[in-house]
Coordinates of C-alpha atoms in Angstrom, one line a residue:
Chain A
X1 CA 0.0 0.0 0.0
X2 CA 1.3 3.4 -0.9
X3 CA 1.7 6.5 1.3
X4 CA -1.6 8.2 0.5
X5 CA -3.6 5.0 0.8
X6 CA -2.2 4.6 4.3
X7 CA -2.7 8.3 5.2
X8 CA -6.4 8.2 4.3
X9 CA -6.9 5.5 6.9
X10 CA -5.3 7.4 9.8
X11 CA -8.6 7.7 11.8
X12 CA -9.3 4.0 11.5
X13 CA -5.8 2.9 12.3
X14 CA -5.2 5.2 15.3
X15 CA -8.6 5.7 16.8
X16 CA -10.9 3.0 15.4
X17 CA -13.4 5.4 13.8
X18 CA -16.2 3.6 12.1
X19 CA -19.8 4.5 11.5
X20 CA -23.3 4.1 13.0
X21 CA -26.3 3.7 10.8
X22 CA -28.8 6.5 11.5
X23 CA -31.6 4.3 10.1
X24 CA -31.2 1.0 12.0
X25 CA -28.6 1.9 14.6
X26 CA -26.1 -0.8 13.8
X27 CA -22.5 0.0 14.4
X28 CA -20.2 -0.4 11.4
X29 CA -16.5 -1.3 11.1
X30 CA -14.7 -0.9 8.7
X31 CA -16.7 2.1 7.5
X32 CA -18.3 1.8 4.1
X33 CA -20.9 4.6 3.8
X34 CA -23.8 2.2 3.2
X35 CA -25.2 0.1 6.0
X36 CA -24.5 -3.6 5.5
X37 CA -27.8 -4.5 7.3
X38 CA -30.4 -2.1 5.8
X39 CA -28.5 -0.7 2.8
X40 CA -29.3 2.9 3.7
X41 CA -26.7 5.6 3.6
X42 CA -24.6 5.5 6.8
X43 CA -21.9 8.2 7.1
X44 CA -22.3 9.2 10.8
X45 CA -19.0 8.7 12.6
X46 CA -18.7 6.4 15.6
X47 CA -15.6 5.8 17.6
X48 CA -15.2 2.3 19.0
X49 CA -13.9 1.7 22.6
X50 CA -11.2 -0.7 21.4
X51 CA -12.3 -3.4 23.7
X52 CA -13.5 -6.8 22.7
X53 CA -12.8 -10.5 22.7
X54 CA -11.0 -13.1 20.5
X55 CA -13.5 -14.8 18.2
X56 CA -10.8 -16.9 16.4
X57 CA -7.0 -16.8 16.0
X58 CA -4.1 -18.4 14.3
X59 CA -0.3 -18.0 13.9
X60 CA 1.3 -16.8 10.7
X61 CA 4.5 -18.8 10.0
X62 CA 4.9 -18.1 6.2
X63 CA 4.5 -14.3 5.9
X64 CA 3.8 -12.2 2.9
X65 CA 6.4 -9.6 1.7
X66 CA 7.1 -7.0 4.3
X67 CA 6.2 -9.1 7.3
X68 CA 8.9 -11.7 7.3
X69 CA 10.8 -10.1 10.2
X70 CA 7.7 -10.5 12.5
X71 CA 7.3 -14.3 12.0
X72 CA 5.8 -16.0 14.0
X73 CA 2.9 -13.6 14.7
X74 CA -0.7 -14.1 15.9
X75 CA -3.6 -13.0 13.8
X76 CA -7.1 -12.8 15.3
X77 CA -10.7 -12.0 14.5
X78 CA -11.6 -9.7 17.4
X79 CA -15.3 -9.1 18.2
X80 CA -15.6 -5.6 19.5
X81 CA -17.9 -4.9 22.5
X82 CA -20.1 -2.7 20.3
X83 CA -20.8 -5.5 17.8
X84 CA -18.6 -5.6 14.7
X85 CA -15.6 -7.8 14.2
X86 CA -12.2 -6.9 12.8
X87 CA -8.9 -8.5 11.8
X88 CA -5.7 -7.6 13.7
X89 CA -2.5 -9.0 15.1
X90 CA -2.4 -10.0 18.7
X91 CA 0.6 -8.7 20.7
X92 CA 2.0 -9.0 24.3
X93 CA 0.7 -12.5 24.7
X94 CA 3.1 -14.6 26.7
X95 CA 0.8 -17.6 26.5
X96 CA -1.4 -19.3 23.9
X97 CA -4.5 -17.2 23.3
X98 CA -8.0 -18.7 23.7
X99 CA -11.2 -18.0 22.0
X100 CA -13.2 -15.7 24.3
X101 CA -10.1 -14.0 25.8
X102 CA -10.7 -10.3 26.6
X103 CA -8.4 -7.9 24.6
X104 CA -7.9 -4.2 24.0
X105 CA -6.5 -2.1 21.2
X106 CA -2.9 -0.7 21.3
X107 CA -1.1 1.3 18.7
X108 CA 1.9 -0.5 17.3
X109 CA 4.1 -0.6 14.2
X110 CA 2.4 -2.7 11.6
X111 CA 5.2 -2.9 9.0
X112 CA 8.1 -1.0 7.6
X113 CA 8.9 -0.7 3.9
X114 CA 12.7 -1.1 3.9
X115 CA 15.2 1.4 5.2
X116 CA 14.0 4.3 3.1
X117 CA 10.3 3.5 3.1
X118 CA 7.5 4.5 5.3
X119 CA 6.7 3.0 8.7
X120 CA 3.0 2.0 9.0
X121 CA 1.4 2.3 12.5
X122 CA -2.0 1.0 13.5
X123 CA -3.9 -1.2 15.9
X124 CA -3.0 -4.5 17.4
X125 CA -4.8 -6.1 20.4
X126 CA -3.2 -7.2 23.7
X127 CA -4.7 -9.0 26.7
X128 CA -7.0 -6.6 28.6
X129 CA -4.8 -5.0 31.4
X130 CA -7.6 -3.7 33.7
X131 CA -10.6 -6.0 33.4
Chain B
X1 CA -31.7 -16.8 -23.8
X2 CA -30.9 -20.0 -25.7
X3 CA -29.7 -23.3 -24.4
X4 CA -25.9 -23.8 -24.2
X5 CA -23.6 -26.8 -24.1
X6 CA -20.0 -27.6 -23.6
X7 CA -18.5 -29.4 -26.6
X8 CA -14.8 -29.5 -25.9
X9 CA -12.3 -29.7 -23.0
X10 CA -8.5 -29.5 -22.6
X11 CA -6.0 -29.2 -19.8
X12 CA -2.3 -29.3 -19.1
X13 CA -0.8 -31.4 -16.3
X14 CA -0.6 -29.4 -13.1
X15 CA 2.7 -28.8 -11.3
X16 CA 5.8 -26.7 -11.2
X17 CA 6.2 -26.1 -14.9
X18 CA 9.5 -24.1 -15.1
X19 CA 9.8 -24.8 -18.8
X20 CA 6.4 -23.5 -19.7
X21 CA 5.3 -19.8 -19.8
X22 CA 1.8 -18.6 -19.1
X23 CA 1.0 -18.2 -22.8
X24 CA 2.3 -21.8 -23.6
X25 CA 0.1 -23.3 -20.9
X26 CA -2.9 -21.5 -22.2
X27 CA -2.1 -22.5 -25.8
X28 CA -1.8 -26.1 -24.8
X29 CA -5.2 -26.3 -23.0
X30 CA -7.0 -24.2 -25.6
X31 CA -5.8 -26.1 -28.7
X32 CA -6.7 -29.4 -27.0
X33 CA -10.2 -28.1 -26.2
X34 CA -10.7 -26.8 -29.8
X35 CA -9.5 -30.1 -31.3
X36 CA -11.8 -32.0 -28.9
X37 CA -14.7 -29.9 -30.0
X38 CA -13.8 -30.1 -33.7
X39 CA -13.7 -26.3 -34.2
X40 CA -10.9 -24.2 -35.6
X41 CA -11.6 -20.7 -34.2
X42 CA -14.1 -19.6 -31.6
X43 CA -16.1 -16.4 -31.8
X44 CA -14.8 -15.2 -28.5
X45 CA -12.3 -16.0 -25.7
X46 CA -12.7 -15.5 -22.0
X47 CA -9.6 -15.9 -19.9
X48 CA -9.8 -16.6 -16.1
X49 CA -6.7 -15.4 -14.3
X50 CA -5.9 -13.8 -11.0
X51 CA -2.1 -13.2 -10.6
X52 CA -0.5 -12.5 -14.0
X53 CA -0.4 -8.7 -13.4
X54 CA 1.6 -9.2 -10.2
X55 CA 3.6 -12.4 -10.7
X56 CA 4.2 -12.4 -14.5
X57 CA 4.1 -8.6 -15.1
X58 CA 1.4 -9.2 -17.7
X59 CA -2.1 -7.7 -18.2
X60 CA -4.4 -8.0 -21.2
X61 CA -4.2 -11.7 -21.4
X62 CA -7.3 -11.9 -23.7
X63 CA -5.5 -10.4 -26.7
X64 CA -2.1 -12.1 -25.8
X65 CA -3.6 -15.6 -25.7
X66 CA -6.0 -15.1 -28.7
X67 CA -3.1 -14.0 -30.8
X68 CA -0.8 -16.8 -29.5
X69 CA -3.5 -19.4 -30.5
X70 CA -3.8 -18.0 -34.0
X71 CA -7.1 -16.3 -33.3
X72 CA -6.1 -12.7 -33.8
X73 CA -9.2 -10.6 -34.4
X74 CA -11.7 -12.4 -32.1
X75 CA -13.3 -10.8 -29.1
X76 CA -11.1 -11.6 -26.0
X77 CA -11.0 -10.4 -22.4
X78 CA -9.8 -11.4 -18.9
X79 CA -12.3 -12.0 -16.1
X80 CA -11.0 -11.7 -12.5
X81 CA -12.6 -12.8 -9.3
X82 CA -9.6 -14.2 -7.3
X83 CA -9.7 -18.0 -7.1
X84 CA -13.2 -17.8 -8.8
X85 CA -11.8 -16.3 -11.9
X86 CA -12.1 -19.5 -13.9
X87 CA -15.7 -20.0 -13.0
X88 CA -16.5 -16.3 -13.7
X89 CA -14.8 -16.6 -17.2
X90 CA -17.0 -19.6 -17.9
X91 CA -20.1 -17.8 -16.8
X92 CA -19.2 -14.9 -19.1
X93 CA -18.8 -17.3 -22.0
X94 CA -22.1 -19.1 -21.3
X95 CA -23.9 -15.8 -21.3
X96 CA -22.2 -14.6 -24.5
X97 CA -23.4 -17.8 -26.3
X98 CA -26.8 -17.9 -24.5
X99 CA -27.5 -14.3 -25.6
X100 CA -26.7 -14.9 -29.2
X101 CA -23.7 -12.6 -29.2
X102 CA -21.4 -15.5 -30.0
X103 CA -22.1 -19.0 -31.4
X104 CA -18.9 -20.5 -29.9
X105 CA -16.8 -19.2 -27.0
X106 CA -13.6 -20.5 -25.6
X107 CA -12.8 -20.3 -21.9
X108 CA -9.3 -20.6 -20.6
X109 CA -8.4 -20.6 -16.9
X110 CA -4.6 -20.1 -16.6
X111 CA -2.2 -19.4 -13.7
X112 CA 1.6 -19.4 -13.6
X113 CA 2.4 -19.2 -9.9
X114 CA 5.8 -20.8 -9.5
X115 CA 7.9 -18.1 -11.1
X116 CA 7.6 -15.9 -8.0
X117 CA 9.3 -16.6 -4.7
X118 CA 7.2 -18.1 -1.9
X119 CA 7.0 -14.7 -0.2
X120 CA 5.9 -12.9 -3.5
X121 CA 3.3 -15.5 -4.1
X122 CA 1.9 -15.3 -0.6
X123 CA 1.7 -11.5 -1.0
X124 CA 0.0 -11.8 -4.4
X125 CA -2.6 -14.3 -3.1
X126 CA -3.3 -12.0 -0.1
X127 CA -4.6 -9.3 -2.5
X128 CA -7.8 -11.3 -2.7
X129 CA -8.4 -10.1 0.9
X130 CA -9.2 -6.5 1.8
X131 CA -5.9 -4.7 1.4
X132 CA -6.8 -1.9 3.8
X133 CA -8.3 -3.9 6.6
X134 CA -7.0 -7.5 6.3
X135 CA -3.8 -7.4 4.1
X136 CA -2.2 -4.6 6.1
X137 CA -2.1 -6.8 9.2
X138 CA 0.0 -9.4 7.5
X139 CA -2.8 -11.8 6.8
X140 CA -2.2 -14.7 4.4
X141 CA -4.8 -16.9 2.7
X142 CA -3.7 -19.8 4.8
X143 CA -4.2 -17.7 7.9
X144 CA -7.7 -16.6 6.9
X145 CA -8.7 -20.2 6.4
X146 CA -7.1 -21.1 9.7
X147 CA -9.3 -18.5 11.4
X148 CA -12.4 -20.2 9.8
X149 CA -11.2 -23.7 10.8
X150 CA -10.3 -22.7 14.4
X151 CA -13.8 -21.3 14.9
X152 CA -15.5 -24.2 13.2
X153 CA -13.7 -26.7 15.5
X154 CA -14.5 -24.6 18.5
X155 CA -18.2 -24.0 17.7
X156 CA -19.0 -27.5 16.6
X157 CA -16.6 -29.4 18.8
X158 CA -15.0 -31.1 15.8
X159 CA -11.4 -32.4 16.3
X160 CA -8.8 -31.6 13.7
X161 CA -8.4 -35.3 12.6
X162 CA -12.0 -35.3 11.5
X163 CA -11.0 -33.3 8.4
X164 CA -8.5 -36.0 7.3
X165 CA -11.0 -37.8 5.0
X166 CA -11.2 -34.8 2.7
X167 CA -7.5 -34.9 1.9
X168 CA -7.2 -38.7 1.9
X169 CA -10.1 -38.9 -0.6
X170 CA -8.6 -36.2 -2.9
X171 CA -5.2 -37.9 -2.9
X172 CA -6.8 -41.3 -3.6
X173 CA -8.7 -40.0 -6.6
X174 CA -5.6 -38.2 -8.0
X175 CA -3.7 -41.4 -8.4
X176 CA -5.7 -42.2 -11.6
X177 CA -5.5 -38.7 -13.0
X178 CA -2.4 -38.2 -15.1
X179 CA -2.8 -34.4 -15.0
X180 CA -2.9 -34.3 -11.2
X181 CA 0.1 -32.8 -9.3
X182 CA 0.1 -35.4 -6.4
X183 CA -0.6 -38.9 -7.8
X184 CA 0.0 -40.6 -4.4
X185 CA -2.0 -42.0 -1.5
X186 CA -2.2 -40.0 1.7
X187 CA -2.4 -42.1 4.9
X188 CA -4.1 -41.0 8.1
X189 CA -0.7 -41.3 9.9
X190 CA 1.0 -39.0 7.4
X191 CA -1.9 -36.5 7.7
X192 CA -1.7 -36.5 11.5
X193 CA 2.1 -36.0 11.5
X194 CA 2.2 -33.2 8.9
X195 CA 3.8 -29.9 9.8
X196 CA 1.4 -27.2 10.9
X197 CA 1.5 -24.2 8.5
X198 CA -1.0 -22.0 10.4
X199 CA -2.7 -23.7 13.3
X200 CA -4.9 -25.7 13.1
X201 CA -4.2 -26.0 9.3
X202 CA -1.5 -28.5 8.4
X203 CA 0.3 -29.1 5.1
X204 CA -2.2 -31.7 4.0
X205 CA -5.2 -29.4 4.7
X206 CA -3.9 -27.0 2.1
X207 CA -3.8 -27.1 -1.7
X208 CA -0.5 -26.5 -3.5
X209 CA 1.0 -23.6 -5.3
X210 CA 1.3 -24.6 -8.9
X211 CA 1.0 -23.9 -12.6
X212 CA -1.7 -25.0 -15.0
X213 CA -4.3 -24.2 -17.6
X214 CA -7.6 -25.7 -18.4
X215 CA -10.0 -24.9 -21.3
X216 CA -13.6 -25.4 -22.3
X217 CA -15.4 -24.7 -25.6
X218 CA -19.0 -23.3 -25.1
X219 CA -21.4 -23.6 -28.0
X220 CA -25.1 -23.2 -28.9
X221 CA -27.1 -26.4 -29.3
X222 CA -27.4 -25.6 -33.0
X223 CA -23.6 -25.5 -33.4
X224 CA -23.2 -28.7 -31.4
X225 CA -25.7 -30.5 -33.6
X226 CA -23.6 -29.7 -36.7
X227 CA -20.4 -31.1 -35.2
X228 CA -20.4 -34.9 -35.6
X229 CA -18.5 -36.9 -33.0
X230 CA -19.0 -34.4 -30.1
X231 CA -20.8 -35.3 -26.9
X232 CA -22.5 -32.1 -25.8
X233 CA -22.8 -31.6 -22.1
X234 CA -25.7 -29.3 -21.2
X235 CA -25.3 -26.2 -19.0
X236 CA -28.3 -26.5 -16.7
X237 CA -27.3 -23.6 -14.4
X238 CA -24.7 -20.9 -14.1
X239 CA -25.2 -18.8 -10.9
X240 CA -23.0 -16.4 -9.0
X241 CA -23.3 -14.5 -5.7
X242 CA -21.2 -12.3 -3.4
X243 CA -20.5 -11.8 0.3
X244 CA -18.4 -9.2 2.1
X245 CA -14.8 -9.3 0.9
X246 CA -13.6 -9.3 4.5
X247 CA -13.9 -12.4 6.5
X248 CA -14.4 -10.4 9.7
X249 CA -17.5 -8.7 8.2
X250 CA -19.7 -11.8 7.7
X251 CA -23.0 -11.9 9.6
X252 CA -22.5 -15.5 10.3
X253 CA -18.8 -16.5 9.9
X254 CA -19.4 -20.2 9.3
X255 CA -22.4 -20.0 6.9
X256 CA -20.5 -19.1 3.6
X257 CA -23.5 -17.1 2.5
X258 CA -22.4 -16.5 -1.1
X259 CA -21.9 -20.3 -1.6
X260 CA -25.4 -20.9 -0.2
X261 CA -27.0 -18.1 -2.4
X262 CA -25.3 -19.2 -5.6
X263 CA -26.2 -22.9 -5.0
X264 CA -29.8 -22.0 -4.3
X265 CA -29.9 -19.9 -7.5
X266 CA -28.4 -22.7 -9.5
X267 CA -30.9 -25.3 -8.1
X268 CA -33.7 -23.0 -9.0
X269 CA -32.4 -22.4 -12.6
X270 CA -32.0 -26.2 -13.2
X271 CA -35.2 -27.2 -11.3
X272 CA -33.1 -29.6 -9.3
X273 CA -32.3 -30.3 -5.6
X274 CA -29.0 -31.4 -4.0
X275 CA -30.1 -35.1 -3.9
X276 CA -30.3 -35.1 -7.7
X277 CA -26.5 -34.6 -8.1
X278 CA -24.4 -37.6 -9.0
X279 CA -21.2 -35.8 -8.0
X280 CA -19.9 -32.4 -6.8
X281 CA -16.6 -30.9 -7.7
X282 CA -16.0 -28.9 -4.5
X283 CA -13.6 -26.0 -4.0
X284 CA -11.3 -27.8 -1.5
X285 CA -8.5 -25.2 -1.5
X286 CA -8.4 -26.0 2.2
X287 CA -10.2 -28.9 3.9
X288 CA -12.3 -26.4 5.9
X289 CA -13.5 -24.8 2.6
X290 CA -14.7 -28.3 1.4
X291 CA -16.7 -28.7 4.6
X292 CA -18.2 -25.2 4.5
X293 CA -19.0 -25.6 0.8
X294 CA -20.7 -29.0 1.3
X295 CA -22.8 -27.4 4.1
X296 CA -23.7 -24.2 2.1
X297 CA -24.7 -26.2 -1.0
X298 CA -27.1 -28.4 1.0
X299 CA -25.2 -31.7 1.0
X300 CA -24.5 -31.7 4.8
X301 CA -26.1 -30.0 7.8
X302 CA -24.1 -27.3 9.6
X303 CA -21.2 -28.7 11.5
X304 CA -21.7 -32.2 10.0
X305 CA -19.6 -32.2 6.8
X306 CA -16.5 -33.7 8.3
X307 CA -18.5 -36.6 9.8
X308 CA -20.2 -37.1 6.4
X309 CA -16.7 -37.5 4.9
X310 CA -15.7 -39.9 7.7
X311 CA -18.7 -42.1 6.9
X312 CA -17.5 -42.5 3.3
X313 CA -20.2 -40.5 1.7
X314 CA -17.7 -38.4 -0.4
X315 CA -16.0 -41.4 -2.1
X316 CA -16.5 -42.4 -5.7
X317 CA -19.2 -44.9 -4.6
X318 CA -20.6 -42.6 -1.8
X319 CA -23.8 -40.6 -1.6
X320 CA -22.1 -37.5 -3.1
X321 CA -18.6 -38.1 -4.6
X322 CA -16.4 -35.0 -4.4
X323 CA -12.9 -34.1 -5.8
X324 CA -13.3 -37.1 -8.2
X325 CA -10.1 -36.4 -10.1
X326 CA -8.2 -35.2 -7.1
X327 CA -9.8 -31.8 -6.4
X328 CA -7.8 -28.7 -5.6
X329 CA -6.0 -30.5 -2.9
X330 CA -4.3 -33.2 -5.0
X331 CA -5.1 -32.4 -8.7
X332 CA -3.8 -28.9 -7.9
X333 CA -5.0 -25.3 -7.4
X334 CA -3.5 -22.9 -10.0
X335 CA -5.9 -20.3 -8.7
X336 CA -7.4 -18.6 -11.7
X337 CA -7.5 -21.9 -13.6
X338 CA -9.3 -23.9 -10.9
X339 CA -12.9 -23.1 -11.8
X340 CA -12.2 -24.4 -15.3
X341 CA -10.4 -27.5 -14.1
X342 CA -13.5 -28.3 -11.9
X343 CA -15.7 -28.1 -15.0
X344 CA -13.3 -30.2 -17.2
X345 CA -13.3 -32.9 -14.5
X346 CA -17.1 -32.8 -14.3
X347 CA -17.5 -33.0 -18.1
X348 CA -15.0 -36.0 -18.1
X349 CA -17.3 -37.7 -15.6
X350 CA -20.6 -36.9 -17.4
X351 CA -19.1 -38.2 -20.7
X352 CA -18.2 -41.4 -19.0
X353 CA -14.5 -40.9 -19.7
X354 CA -13.1 -40.9 -16.1
X355 CA -11.6 -44.4 -16.4
X356 CA -11.0 -46.0 -13.0
X357 CA -12.5 -42.9 -11.3
X358 CA -15.8 -43.1 -13.2
X359 CA -18.8 -42.3 -11.0
X360 CA -21.2 -45.0 -12.2
X361 CA -24.2 -43.6 -14.1
X362 CA -23.2 -40.0 -13.6
X363 CA -25.8 -37.8 -15.5
X364 CA -26.0 -34.7 -13.3
X365 CA -23.2 -32.9 -11.5
X366 CA -22.3 -29.6 -9.9
X367 CA -19.2 -27.4 -9.5
X368 CA -18.6 -24.6 -7.0
X369 CA -15.8 -22.2 -7.5
X370 CA -14.9 -19.9 -4.5
X371 CA -13.1 -16.6 -4.7
X372 CA -11.1 -15.4 -1.6
X373 CA -12.6 -16.7 1.7
X374 CA -16.1 -16.9 0.0
X375 CA -16.6 -13.4 -1.3
X376 CA -17.4 -14.5 -4.9
X377 CA -18.9 -17.9 -5.4
X378 CA -19.9 -19.4 -8.8
X379 CA -21.9 -22.6 -9.2
X380 CA -22.5 -24.5 -12.4
X381 CA -24.8 -27.5 -12.9
X382 CA -24.2 -29.7 -15.9
X383 CA -26.1 -32.6 -17.3
X384 CA -25.9 -35.1 -20.2

């Protein structure tokens, strides 16, 4: 992904800004401007708390280009407390995660693009510190 | 819309074909299909391909391949829907002929995956996921399928070894397919001892990275009648549906909604039900995908597909034979070509040309071609 593509996503990556549908009230992440439930326009911003639980997880052992240094790393589907699910890396786990574990968002380095390239920051999820 | 049939098939052996380029693979499959049909030049060509722009630095495959086959001048385009590109190209060809815009259309699914490094190929395959919300987190396709399998095992209390029959069946059927990549038996012991590649997925839950091309000639019934010596196979349904691109955005993670919708549409078009099918060429890119596809298409209840496989229902003599020539797992999964290979295998069965793997009395069969983690699903029902 290039610089501008990453820049446009700053609000999502750093603050988990999604949307709430003004018609049916469903909370939406990632944002898409049309409600996935009722198909009505949905452009009202909603900031998620960043807390949720692990819905599923795995470990990446064969990484795609740009992620080789991080191997092995945990990937999870995280179900946010407000409803939607997202995909993110798990971090700060010193044990095997389990489905249902409570987690919270932290901002971490997602990848670097070589010595001269950009450094992409965004969300990862760690075990909930203060339950 | 007029009735349409398939009058010719062709394929290359699947594997690591370092001596063959993308255009040579396509040429080989297409000329075999045209010769099988008894035609010299189709009115149109639809190419199914996913990765050429990224791994082979090549776009505009329609014109490239049409010219390379000696068909300069015909209408030719590429159709892309990740791993469902082959099925999508076939659907475009069927519609071109059904509408009357063409009397004959060639379809070629082609993929040349082994020229890139493992890392480049993993990155290229990951573009089928959402780049901004999945890809950026370092997701691979194996990992996305692992997330599905992990949840499936958790929710339905299914142990990992319950998935072994899918891979064992595929390998067993590939032994008699000279075009298959792995013509060797897989034992339960080997499956259980295989290295884990993204837990819970192990090496034998996963289809291989490989090269290959498959081709089909689509024609109107009128054209088929005028070609002596061909055995036309009738297209009874061609149906497609979509779901969210992101796995995390599904309303019901384990339902594979696009597979369910496209199967339902296909049954409706053909006026048939799952029990009418003599075989099902399933999209077993991963054993979890085979299970979810069987459930979505109505062959198994939710959470039961693995047990159905254990009971021998997916074997060549079972209730619903799957992966009858090896499937994606053992025949191979050159991604953009796969949807066409599935149809070539089904046509082979319906013509009664499957040799030792022949499903006895096969008259009706279905293919399902799945793009990404189930975002685009294309179902075809064929009959003889």
